PDB file of C-alpha atoms and ligand atoms in Angstrom:
ATOM      1  CA  MET A  13     145.268  48.215 -41.531  1.00  0.00           C
ATOM      2  CA  THR A  14     142.534  46.604 -39.541  1.00  0.00           C
ATOM      3  CA  THR A  15     141.463  44.621 -42.556  1.00  0.00           C
ATOM      4  CA  SER A  16     144.388  42.356 -41.632  1.00  0.00           C
ATOM      5  CA  VAL A  17     142.494  41.370 -38.475  1.00  0.00           C
ATOM      6  CA  ALA A  18     140.296  38.367 -39.104  1.00  0.00           C
ATOM      7  CA  LEU A  19     137.784  37.430 -36.433  1.00  0.00           C
ATOM      8  CA  LEU A  20     136.477  33.964 -35.699  1.00  0.00           C
ATOM      9  CA  TRP A  21     133.732  33.552 -33.153  1.00  0.00           C
ATOM     10  CA  GLY A  22     131.279  31.188 -31.549  1.00  0.00           C
ATOM     11  CA  ALA A  23     128.242  31.897 -29.375  1.00  0.00           C
ATOM     12  CA  ALA A  24     125.850  29.945 -27.201  1.00  0.00           C
ATOM     13  CA  THR A  25     122.942  30.800 -24.922  1.00  0.00           C
ATOM     14  CA  HIS A  26     120.766  28.712 -22.613  1.00  0.00           C
ATOM     15  CA  THR A  27     117.804  29.411 -20.351  1.00  0.00           C
ATOM     16  CA  GLY A  28     119.549  27.486 -17.573  1.00  0.00           C
ATOM     17  CA  ALA A  29     118.129  24.931 -15.182  1.00  0.00           C
ATOM     18  CA  ARG A  30     115.902  27.134 -13.007  1.00  0.00           C
ATOM     19  CA  ARG A  31     114.474  29.997 -15.069  1.00  0.00           C
ATOM     20  CA  VAL A  32     111.426  29.790 -17.303  1.00  0.00           C
ATOM     21  CA  LEU A  33     112.496  32.503 -19.750  1.00  0.00           C
ATOM     22  CA  ASN A  34     115.831  33.332 -21.302  1.00  0.00           C
ATOM     23  CA  GLU A  35     116.123  37.075 -20.693  1.00  0.00           C
ATOM     24  CA  ASP A  36     119.648  37.210 -22.130  1.00  0.00           C
ATOM     25  CA  ALA A  37     120.233  38.263 -25.722  1.00  0.00           C
ATOM     26  CA  TYR A  38     123.356  38.586 -27.787  1.00  0.00           C
ATOM     27  CA  LEU A  39     124.626  40.158 -30.976  1.00  0.00           C
ATOM     28  CA  ALA A  40     127.524  38.555 -32.824  1.00  0.00           C
ATOM     29  CA  GLY A  41     128.468  39.467 -36.377  1.00  0.00           C
ATOM     30  CA  GLY A  42     130.800  41.606 -38.426  1.00  0.00           C
ATOM     31  CA  SER A  43     133.057  43.264 -35.872  1.00  0.00           C
ATOM     32  CA  VAL A  44     130.629  43.630 -32.943  1.00  0.00           C
ATOM     33  CA  PHE A  45     129.931  41.213 -30.111  1.00  0.00           C
ATOM     34  CA  PHE A  46     127.583  42.099 -27.265  1.00  0.00           C
ATOM     35  CA  VAL A  47     125.677  40.352 -24.500  1.00  0.00           C
ATOM     36  CA  ALA A  48     122.609  41.893 -22.822  1.00  0.00           C
ATOM     37  CA  ASP A  49     121.007  40.486 -19.670  1.00  0.00           C
ATOM     38  CA  GLY A  50     117.504  41.851 -19.240  1.00  0.00           C
ATOM     39  CA  MET A  51     115.572  42.519 -16.046  1.00  0.00           C
ATOM     40  CA  GLY A  52     112.202  43.897 -15.052  1.00  0.00           C
ATOM     41  CA  GLY A  53     109.829  41.085 -14.215  1.00  0.00           C
ATOM     42  CA  HIS A  54     107.346  39.146 -16.354  1.00  0.00           C
ATOM     43  CA  ASP A  55     108.682  39.309 -19.893  1.00  0.00           C
ATOM     44  CA  ALA A  56     110.083  42.856 -19.613  1.00  0.00           C
ATOM     45  CA  GLY A  57     113.650  41.592 -19.264  1.00  0.00           C
ATOM     46  CA  GLU A  58     113.391  39.583 -22.428  1.00  0.00           C
ATOM     47  CA  VAL A  59     111.987  42.577 -24.295  1.00  0.00           C
ATOM     48  CA  ALA A  60     114.674  44.882 -22.866  1.00  0.00           C
ATOM     49  CA  SER A  61     117.662  42.758 -23.839  1.00  0.00           C
ATOM     50  CA  ALA A  62     116.198  42.189 -27.310  1.00  0.00           C
ATOM     51  CA  ALA A  63     115.588  45.936 -27.752  1.00  0.00           C
ATOM     52  CA  ALA A  64     119.174  46.734 -26.770  1.00  0.00           C
ATOM     53  CA  VAL A  65     120.589  44.193 -29.197  1.00  0.00           C
ATOM     54  CA  ASP A  66     118.304  45.414 -31.982  1.00  0.00           C
ATOM     55  CA  ALA A  67     119.520  48.987 -31.470  1.00  0.00           C
ATOM     56  CA  LEU A  68     123.135  47.835 -31.855  1.00  0.00           C
ATOM     57  CA  ARG A  69     122.482  45.578 -34.846  1.00  0.00           C
ATOM     58  CA  PRO A  70     123.164  48.218 -37.566  1.00  0.00           C
ATOM     59  CA  LEU A  71     126.822  48.117 -36.449  1.00  0.00           C
ATOM     60  CA  VAL A  72     127.356  44.605 -37.794  1.00  0.00           C
ATOM     61  CA  THR A  73     127.578  45.788 -41.395  1.00  0.00           C
ATOM     62  CA  ALA A  74     130.852  47.678 -40.848  1.00  0.00           C
ATOM     63  CA  GLU A  75     134.165  45.884 -41.166  1.00  0.00           C
ATOM     64  CA  VAL A  76     135.697  48.377 -38.767  1.00  0.00           C
ATOM     65  CA  VAL A  77     133.300  50.174 -36.458  1.00  0.00           C
ATOM     66  CA  ALA A  78     133.634  53.875 -35.664  1.00  0.00           C
ATOM     67  CA  ALA A  79     133.730  54.462 -31.922  1.00  0.00           C
ATOM     68  CA  ASP A  80     131.267  57.338 -32.272  1.00  0.00           C
ATOM     69  CA  ALA A  81     128.812  54.998 -33.972  1.00  0.00           C
ATOM     70  CA  VAL A  82     129.025  52.616 -31.023  1.00  0.00           C
ATOM     71  CA  ARG A  83     128.360  55.428 -28.565  1.00  0.00           C
ATOM     72  CA  GLU A  84     125.434  56.646 -30.631  1.00  0.00           C
ATOM     73  CA  ARG A  85     123.922  53.145 -30.827  1.00  0.00           C
ATOM     74  CA  VAL A  86     124.366  52.604 -27.074  1.00  0.00           C
ATOM     75  CA  ARG A  87     122.406  55.813 -26.474  1.00  0.00           C
ATOM     76  CA  ALA A  88     119.751  54.582 -28.898  1.00  0.00           C
ATOM     77  CA  ALA A  89     119.610  51.286 -27.034  1.00  0.00           C
ATOM     78  CA  HIS A  90     119.010  53.124 -23.775  1.00  0.00           C
ATOM     79  CA  GLN A  91     116.165  55.115 -25.303  1.00  0.00           C
ATOM     80  CA  ALA A  92     114.649  51.958 -26.769  1.00  0.00           C
ATOM     81  CA  VAL A  93     114.657  50.236 -23.391  1.00  0.00           C
ATOM     82  CA  ARG A  94     113.223  53.349 -21.719  1.00  0.00           C
ATOM     83  CA  THR A  95     110.131  53.176 -23.922  1.00  0.00           C
ATOM     84  CA  ILE A  96     109.228  49.610 -22.929  1.00  0.00           C
ATOM     85  CA  GLU A  97     105.955  49.486 -21.038  1.00  0.00           C
ATOM     86  CA  THR A  98     106.090  47.582 -17.772  1.00  0.00           C
ATOM     87  CA  ALA A  99     103.962  47.021 -14.728  1.00  0.00           C
ATOM     88  CA  PRO A 100     103.773  50.186 -12.584  1.00  0.00           C
ATOM     89  CA  GLY A 101     106.908  50.701 -10.533  1.00  0.00           C
ATOM     90  CA  ARG A 102     108.924  48.023 -12.300  1.00  0.00           C
ATOM     91  CA  GLY A 103     110.754  49.490 -15.271  1.00  0.00           C
ATOM     92  CA  ALA A 104     112.645  47.402 -17.795  1.00  0.00           C
ATOM     93  CA  GLY A 105     116.417  47.397 -17.893  1.00  0.00           C
ATOM     94  CA  THR A 106     119.307  45.456 -19.290  1.00  0.00           C
ATOM     95  CA  THR A 107     123.017  45.092 -18.847  1.00  0.00           C
ATOM     96  CA  LEU A 108     125.257  45.475 -21.880  1.00  0.00           C
ATOM     97  CA  SER A 109     128.811  44.241 -22.265  1.00  0.00           C
ATOM     98  CA  GLY A 110     130.953  43.521 -25.259  1.00  0.00           C
ATOM     99  CA  ILE A 111     133.380  44.663 -27.895  1.00  0.00           C
ATOM    100  CA  ALA A 112     133.622  46.297 -31.276  1.00  0.00           C
ATOM    101  CA  LEU A 113     136.687  46.158 -33.503  1.00  0.00           C
ATOM    102  CA  THR A 114     137.674  49.748 -34.129  1.00  0.00           C
ATOM    103  CA  GLU A 115     140.717  51.822 -35.058  1.00  0.00           C
ATOM    104  CA  GLN A 116     142.842  54.498 -33.507  1.00  0.00           C
ATOM    105  CA  GLU A 117     145.212  56.242 -35.918  1.00  0.00           C
ATOM    106  CA  GLY A 118     145.066  53.326 -38.294  1.00  0.00           C
ATOM    107  CA  GLU A 119     145.825  50.696 -35.668  1.00  0.00           C
ATOM    108  CA  PRO A 120     143.284  48.049 -34.691  1.00  0.00           C
ATOM    109  CA  TYR A 121     141.754  48.418 -31.260  1.00  0.00           C
ATOM    110  CA  TRP A 122     139.083  46.665 -29.284  1.00  0.00           C
ATOM    111  CA  LEU A 123     136.489  49.093 -28.006  1.00  0.00           C
ATOM    112  CA  VAL A 124     135.120  47.457 -24.862  1.00  0.00           C
ATOM    113  CA  VAL A 125     131.753  48.679 -23.575  1.00  0.00           C
ATOM    114  CA  ASN A 126     130.129  47.888 -20.252  1.00  0.00           C
ATOM    115  CA  LEU A 127     127.041  48.717 -18.244  1.00  0.00           C
ATOM    116  CA  GLY A 128     126.010  46.387 -15.431  1.00  0.00           C
ATOM    117  CA  ASP A 129     127.369  42.982 -14.461  1.00  0.00           C
ATOM    118  CA  SER A 130     127.736  41.091 -17.695  1.00  0.00           C
ATOM    119  CA  ARG A 131     131.436  40.823 -18.435  1.00  0.00           C
ATOM    120  CA  THR A 132     134.148  41.088 -21.062  1.00  0.00           C
ATOM    121  CA  TYR A 133     137.429  39.227 -20.554  1.00  0.00           C
ATOM    122  CA  ARG A 134     140.593  38.968 -22.613  1.00  0.00           C
ATOM    123  CA  LEU A 135     142.839  35.939 -22.791  1.00  0.00           C
ATOM    124  CA  ALA A 136     146.314  37.071 -23.815  1.00  0.00           C
ATOM    125  CA  ASP A 137     149.627  35.291 -23.371  1.00  0.00           C
ATOM    126  CA  GLY A 138     147.844  32.484 -21.574  1.00  0.00           C
ATOM    127  CA  ARG A 139     146.317  34.745 -18.937  1.00  0.00           C
ATOM    128  CA  LEU A 140     142.652  35.618 -18.554  1.00  0.00           C
ATOM    129  CA  GLU A 141     141.902  39.170 -17.467  1.00  0.00           C
ATOM    130  CA  GLN A 142     138.515  40.691 -16.750  1.00  0.00           C
ATOM    131  CA  ILE A 143     138.456  43.957 -18.703  1.00  0.00           C
ATOM    132  CA  SER A 144     135.047  45.251 -17.678  1.00  0.00           C
ATOM    133  CA  VAL A 145     134.370  46.321 -14.118  1.00  0.00           C
ATOM    134  CA  ASP A 146     130.994  45.226 -12.772  1.00  0.00           C
ATOM    135  CA  HIS A 147     128.479  47.917 -11.923  1.00  0.00           C
ATOM    136  CA  SER A 148     127.044  46.074  -8.977  1.00  0.00           C
ATOM    137  CA  GLU A 149     126.538  46.469  -5.272  1.00  0.00           C
ATOM    138  CA  VAL A 150     128.964  43.655  -4.513  1.00  0.00           C
ATOM    139  CA  GLN A 151     131.671  45.227  -6.718  1.00  0.00           C
ATOM    140  CA  GLU A 152     131.280  48.432  -4.690  1.00  0.00           C
ATOM    141  CA  LEU A 153     131.716  46.402  -1.497  1.00  0.00           C
ATOM    142  CA  VAL A 154     134.827  44.739  -2.949  1.00  0.00           C
ATOM    143  CA  ASP A 155     136.227  48.143  -3.977  1.00  0.00           C
ATOM    144  CA  ALA A 156     135.597  49.453  -0.458  1.00  0.00           C
ATOM    145  CA  GLY A 157     137.448  46.480   1.005  1.00  0.00           C
ATOM    146  CA  ALA A 158     134.309  45.326   2.850  1.00  0.00           C
ATOM    147  CA  ILE A 159     134.235  41.887   1.223  1.00  0.00           C
ATOM    148  CA  THR A 160     136.596  39.819  -0.916  1.00  0.00           C
ATOM    149  CA  ALA A 161     135.987  38.893  -4.549  1.00  0.00           C
ATOM    150  CA  ASP A 162     135.326  35.312  -3.426  1.00  0.00           C
ATOM    151  CA  GLU A 163     132.730  36.458  -0.907  1.00  0.00           C
ATOM    152  CA  ALA A 164     131.065  38.506  -3.635  1.00  0.00           C
ATOM    153  CA  GLN A 165     130.326  35.262  -5.513  1.00  0.00           C
ATOM    154  CA  TRP A 166     127.918  34.192  -2.778  1.00  0.00           C
ATOM    155  CA  HIS A 167     126.711  37.510  -1.443  1.00  0.00           C
ATOM    156  CA  PRO A 168     122.882  37.737  -1.171  1.00  0.00           C
ATOM    157  CA  ARG A 169     122.862  41.004  -3.131  1.00  0.00           C
ATOM    158  CA  ARG A 170     125.187  39.796  -5.870  1.00  0.00           C
ATOM    159  CA  ASN A 171     122.472  40.290  -8.512  1.00  0.00           C
ATOM    160  CA  VAL A 172     121.889  43.982  -7.809  1.00  0.00           C
ATOM    161  CA  VAL A 173     123.318  46.138 -10.599  1.00  0.00           C
ATOM    162  CA  THR A 174     124.023  49.824 -10.109  1.00  0.00           C
ATOM    163  CA  ARG A 175     123.986  50.850 -13.763  1.00  0.00           C
ATOM    164  CA  ALA A 176     121.862  49.532 -16.625  1.00  0.00           C
ATOM    165  CA  LEU A 177     120.374  50.557 -19.932  1.00  0.00           C
ATOM    166  CA  GLY A 178     116.842  51.785 -19.304  1.00  0.00           C
ATOM    167  CA  ALA A 179     117.546  53.132 -15.831  1.00  0.00           C
ATOM    168  CA  PRO A 180     115.639  56.337 -14.951  1.00  0.00           C
ATOM    169  CA  GLU A 181     118.862  58.307 -14.573  1.00  0.00           C
ATOM    170  CA  ASP A 182     120.797  58.213 -17.856  1.00  0.00           C
ATOM    171  CA  PRO A 183     123.400  55.491 -17.423  1.00  0.00           C
ATOM    172  CA  VAL A 184     127.095  56.164 -17.965  1.00  0.00           C
ATOM    173  CA  PRO A 185     128.700  53.293 -19.882  1.00  0.00           C
ATOM    174  CA  ASP A 186     132.359  52.471 -19.410  1.00  0.00           C
ATOM    175  CA  PHE A 187     134.501  52.457 -22.557  1.00  0.00           C
ATOM    176  CA  TRP A 188     137.998  51.055 -22.854  1.00  0.00           C
ATOM    177  CA  TYR A 189     140.346  50.939 -25.841  1.00  0.00           C
ATOM    178  CA  LEU A 190     142.737  47.997 -26.007  1.00  0.00           C
ATOM    179  CA  PRO A 191     145.262  47.460 -28.807  1.00  0.00           C
ATOM    180  CA  VAL A 192     144.471  44.256 -30.677  1.00  0.00           C
ATOM    181  CA  ALA A 193     147.108  41.536 -30.498  1.00  0.00           C
ATOM    182  CA  GLY A 194     147.169  38.733 -33.000  1.00  0.00           C
ATOM    183  CA  ARG A 195     146.376  35.880 -30.651  1.00  0.00           C
ATOM    184  CA  ASP A 196     143.810  37.676 -28.522  1.00  0.00           C
ATOM    185  CA  ARG A 197     140.809  35.653 -27.458  1.00  0.00           C
ATOM    186  CA  LEU A 198     137.905  37.579 -25.955  1.00  0.00           C
ATOM    187  CA  LEU A 199     135.049  36.297 -23.873  1.00  0.00           C
ATOM    188  CA  VAL A 200     131.774  38.178 -23.485  1.00  0.00           C
ATOM    189  CA  CYS A 201     129.261  36.619 -21.115  1.00  0.00           C
ATOM    190  CA  SER A 202     126.290  37.129 -18.840  1.00  0.00           C
ATOM    191  CA  ASP A 203     126.522  36.617 -15.082  1.00  0.00           C
ATOM    192  CA  GLY A 204     124.850  33.228 -15.464  1.00  0.00           C
ATOM    193  CA  LEU A 205     128.295  31.990 -16.520  1.00  0.00           C
ATOM    194  CA  THR A 206     130.428  33.798 -13.965  1.00  0.00           C
ATOM    195  CA  THR A 207     128.237  33.008 -10.965  1.00  0.00           C
ATOM    196  CA  GLU A 208     128.637  29.281 -11.738  1.00  0.00           C
ATOM    197  CA  LEU A 209     132.273  29.044 -12.817  1.00  0.00           C
ATOM    198  CA  PRO A 210     135.370  30.663 -11.281  1.00  0.00           C
ATOM    199  CA  ASP A 211     137.669  32.659 -13.560  1.00  0.00           C
ATOM    200  CA  GLN A 212     140.294  29.922 -13.424  1.00  0.00           C
ATOM    201  CA  ARG A 213     137.823  27.448 -14.924  1.00  0.00           C
ATOM    202  CA  LEU A 214     136.937  29.934 -17.665  1.00  0.00           C
ATOM    203  CA  ALA A 215     140.640  30.241 -18.470  1.00  0.00           C
ATOM    204  CA  ASP A 216     141.146  26.462 -18.492  1.00  0.00           C
ATOM    205  CA  VAL A 217     138.329  25.939 -20.987  1.00  0.00           C
ATOM    206  CA  LEU A 218     139.404  28.846 -23.199  1.00  0.00           C
ATOM    207  CA  LEU A 219     142.964  27.519 -23.263  1.00  0.00           C
ATOM    208  CA  SER A 220     141.978  23.946 -24.033  1.00  0.00           C
ATOM    209  CA  GLU A 221     139.315  24.472 -26.745  1.00  0.00           C
ATOM    210  CA  PRO A 222     140.867  26.019 -29.868  1.00  0.00           C
ATOM    211  CA  ASP A 223     137.556  26.298 -31.730  1.00  0.00           C
ATOM    212  CA  PRO A 224     135.552  29.305 -30.475  1.00  0.00           C
ATOM    213  CA  GLN A 225     132.169  27.614 -30.952  1.00  0.00           C
ATOM    214  CA  SER A 226     133.337  24.530 -29.061  1.00  0.00           C
ATOM    215  CA  ALA A 227     134.653  26.768 -26.288  1.00  0.00           C
ATOM    216  CA  ALA A 228     131.341  28.664 -26.051  1.00  0.00           C
ATOM    217  CA  ASP A 229     129.327  25.428 -26.014  1.00  0.00           C
ATOM    218  CA  ARG A 230     131.533  23.887 -23.367  1.00  0.00           C
ATOM    219  CA  LEU A 231     131.376  26.943 -21.097  1.00  0.00           C
ATOM    220  CA  VAL A 232     127.584  26.978 -21.258  1.00  0.00           C
ATOM    221  CA  GLY A 233     127.496  23.224 -20.640  1.00  0.00           C
ATOM    222  CA  GLU A 234     129.732  23.499 -17.596  1.00  0.00           C
ATOM    223  CA  ALA A 235     127.712  26.389 -16.144  1.00  0.00           C
ATOM    224  CA  LEU A 236     124.565  24.291 -16.542  1.00  0.00           C
ATOM    225  CA  ALA A 237     126.215  21.327 -14.880  1.00  0.00           C
ATOM    226  CA  ALA A 238     127.325  23.577 -12.022  1.00  0.00           C
ATOM    227  CA  GLY A 239     123.724  24.552 -11.278  1.00  0.00           C
ATOM    228  CA  GLY A 240     122.483  26.742 -14.112  1.00  0.00           C
ATOM    229  CA  ARG A 241     120.691  29.070 -11.705  1.00  0.00           C
ATOM    230  CA  ASP A 242     120.439  31.876 -14.259  1.00  0.00           C
ATOM    231  CA  ASN A 243     120.328  32.314 -18.017  1.00  0.00           C
ATOM    232  CA  ILE A 244     123.763  31.690 -19.519  1.00  0.00           C
ATOM    233  CA  THR A 245     125.170  33.449 -22.585  1.00  0.00           C
ATOM    234  CA  VAL A 246     128.702  33.214 -23.949  1.00  0.00           C
ATOM    235  CA  ILE A 247     130.502  34.649 -26.975  1.00  0.00           C
ATOM    236  CA  VAL A 248     134.116  33.680 -27.704  1.00  0.00           C
ATOM    237  CA  ILE A 249     135.989  35.800 -30.264  1.00  0.00           C
ATOM    238  CA  ASP A 250     139.428  35.064 -31.704  1.00  0.00           C
ATOM    239  CA  ALA A 251     141.642  37.530 -33.548  1.00  0.00           C
ATOM    240  CA  THR A 252     143.426  35.492 -36.185  1.00  0.00           C
ATOM    241  CA  GLY A 253     145.207  35.499 -39.518  1.00  0.00           C
ATOM    242  CA  ALA A 254     147.607  38.207 -40.510  1.00  0.00           C
ATOM    243  CA  ALA A 255     146.879  39.871 -37.208  1.00  0.00           C
ATOM    244  CA  GLU A 256     149.551  37.686 -35.654  1.00  0.00           C
ATOM    245  CA  ALA A 257     152.131  39.822 -37.399  1.00  0.00           C
ATOM    246  CA  PHE A 258     151.568  42.846 -35.228  1.00  0.00           C
ATOM    247  CA  GLU A 259     152.546  43.386 -31.649  1.00  0.00           C
ATOM    248  CA  ARG A 260     150.452  44.845 -28.893  1.00  0.00           C
ATOM    249  CA  THR A 261     151.366  48.509 -28.764  1.00  0.00           C
ATOM    250  CA  ALA A 262     150.702  51.428 -26.487  1.00  0.00           C
ATOM    251  CA  PRO A 263     148.416  54.159 -27.789  1.00  0.00           C
ATOM    252  CA  ARG A 264     150.476  56.532 -29.907  1.00  0.00           C
ATOM    253  CA  ASP A 265     151.063  60.144 -28.928  1.00  0.00           C
ATOM    254  CA  GLY A 266     148.890  59.677 -25.889  1.00  0.00           C
ATOM    255  CA  ARG A 267     145.867  60.237 -28.032  1.00  0.00           C
ATOM    256  CA  ALA A 268     143.855  57.453 -26.527  1.00  0.00           C
ATOM    257  CA  GLU A 269     144.625  58.728 -23.056  1.00  0.00           C
ATOM    258  CA  ASP A 270     143.339  62.164 -23.954  1.00  0.00           C
ATOM    259  CA  ASP A 271     139.992  60.609 -24.654  1.00  0.00           C
ATOM    260  CA  GLU A 272     138.036  61.318 -21.507  1.00  0.00           C
ATOM    261  CA  ASP A 273     136.664  57.840 -21.077  1.00  0.00           C
ATOM    262  CA  THR A 274     139.534  55.821 -22.444  1.00  0.00           C
ATOM    263  CA  VAL A 275     140.824  53.673 -19.663  1.00  0.00           C
ATOM    264  CA  PRO A 276     144.033  51.851 -20.436  1.00  0.00           C
ATOM    265  CA  ARG A 277     145.464  52.940 -17.095  1.00  0.00           C
ATOM    266  CA  ALA A 278     145.600  50.677 -14.094  1.00  0.00           C
ATOM    267  CA  ASP A 279     144.282  53.248 -11.629  1.00  0.00           C
ATOM    268  CA  GLN A 280     141.001  53.558 -13.442  1.00  0.00           C
ATOM    269  CA  ARG A 281     140.386  49.853 -13.701  1.00  0.00           C
ATOM    270  CA  ARG A 282     139.143  49.905 -10.150  1.00  0.00           C
ATOM    271  CA  GLY A 283     136.726  52.754 -10.462  1.00  0.00           C
ATOM    272  CA  ALA A 284     134.153  54.232 -12.737  1.00  0.00           C
ATOM    273  CA  PRO A 285     135.536  56.143 -15.689  1.00  0.00           C
ATOM    274  CA  ALA A 286     133.806  59.414 -16.492  1.00  0.00           C
TER     275      ALA A 286
HETATM  276 MG1   MG B 107     121.812  37.096 -15.433  1.00  0.00          MG
END
C-alpha cells in the first residue's frame, strides 16, 4: 500500500551569520527525515546532534518504517547523547524533530516525532500547519495565556527548551500519526529558520517553489538574509506519484486513537501527550 507513496525531498543547512559552529544536524533518506539542534557549549552541541542522527540512521534502509523501530532508535539516540563527555555541569543535549513514513492497518501515515523546539510543519490544501508543539519556556507562557505567539518570537528566553535528548531526566517525546495525503508537503527545520521567518513567509516560499531542494535552499537563504542569528537547517519533503490517488482518511476503527501517545485530536495539540 505505502509503496505507492513516492517521496521527493531537498535539504539544506548553514552555520548562519553569527555562530562559529553549525551545531545542527539532519538525516534525510529512505522514509525518514529528522533535524537535530545540539546544545551544551564548546563542541558538545555538535557532537550531540551528530550522535542523535547517527542513532536514527539505521532507519533509512526501510521503505516503510515500523513505529516501534522509531521509538527504539529515539531511545538509543537519548542514550548516545547521555554518554557524551562535557565540561562539568554542562551536559550535552539536542532537540529532535521530524517524520518517518509508516503504516497503520495498511494505510500510509506520517509518524511525527518531536522533542524540543525544532519543528515539523505540514502544507496541505494550501495551508501551512505546525504539527509539532515546541517544548520551550515561551511555548508554556503562550499556553498559559501570559504572552502571545508573536511576543514569543522576541522573548529573551525563547531559546530555553524544556525537553531534549540527553536531558538528565528521561525525555518524553511527542508522537503524532497523520494520514498521508497525496499532495502533502512537509517541512522539518531548526529554530534558526523559525526565529528569522514568520510562518506566513514559510508558507509563501513552500507554495511558490515546486522543487523541494529549491524550496529548502531558498528558505535557508531568506533566513540568512533576515539575520542568520542561529544555525539554520531545513528539510522539505513531498509525497508524490500514485499517492495522489488516495484521500486523507481518519484512522480506522479508532485504532490510532487507542495508541496512548497518538495525537490526532485537537485538544491534545496544545499540551504534552503522554
Ligand atoms: Mg537553534
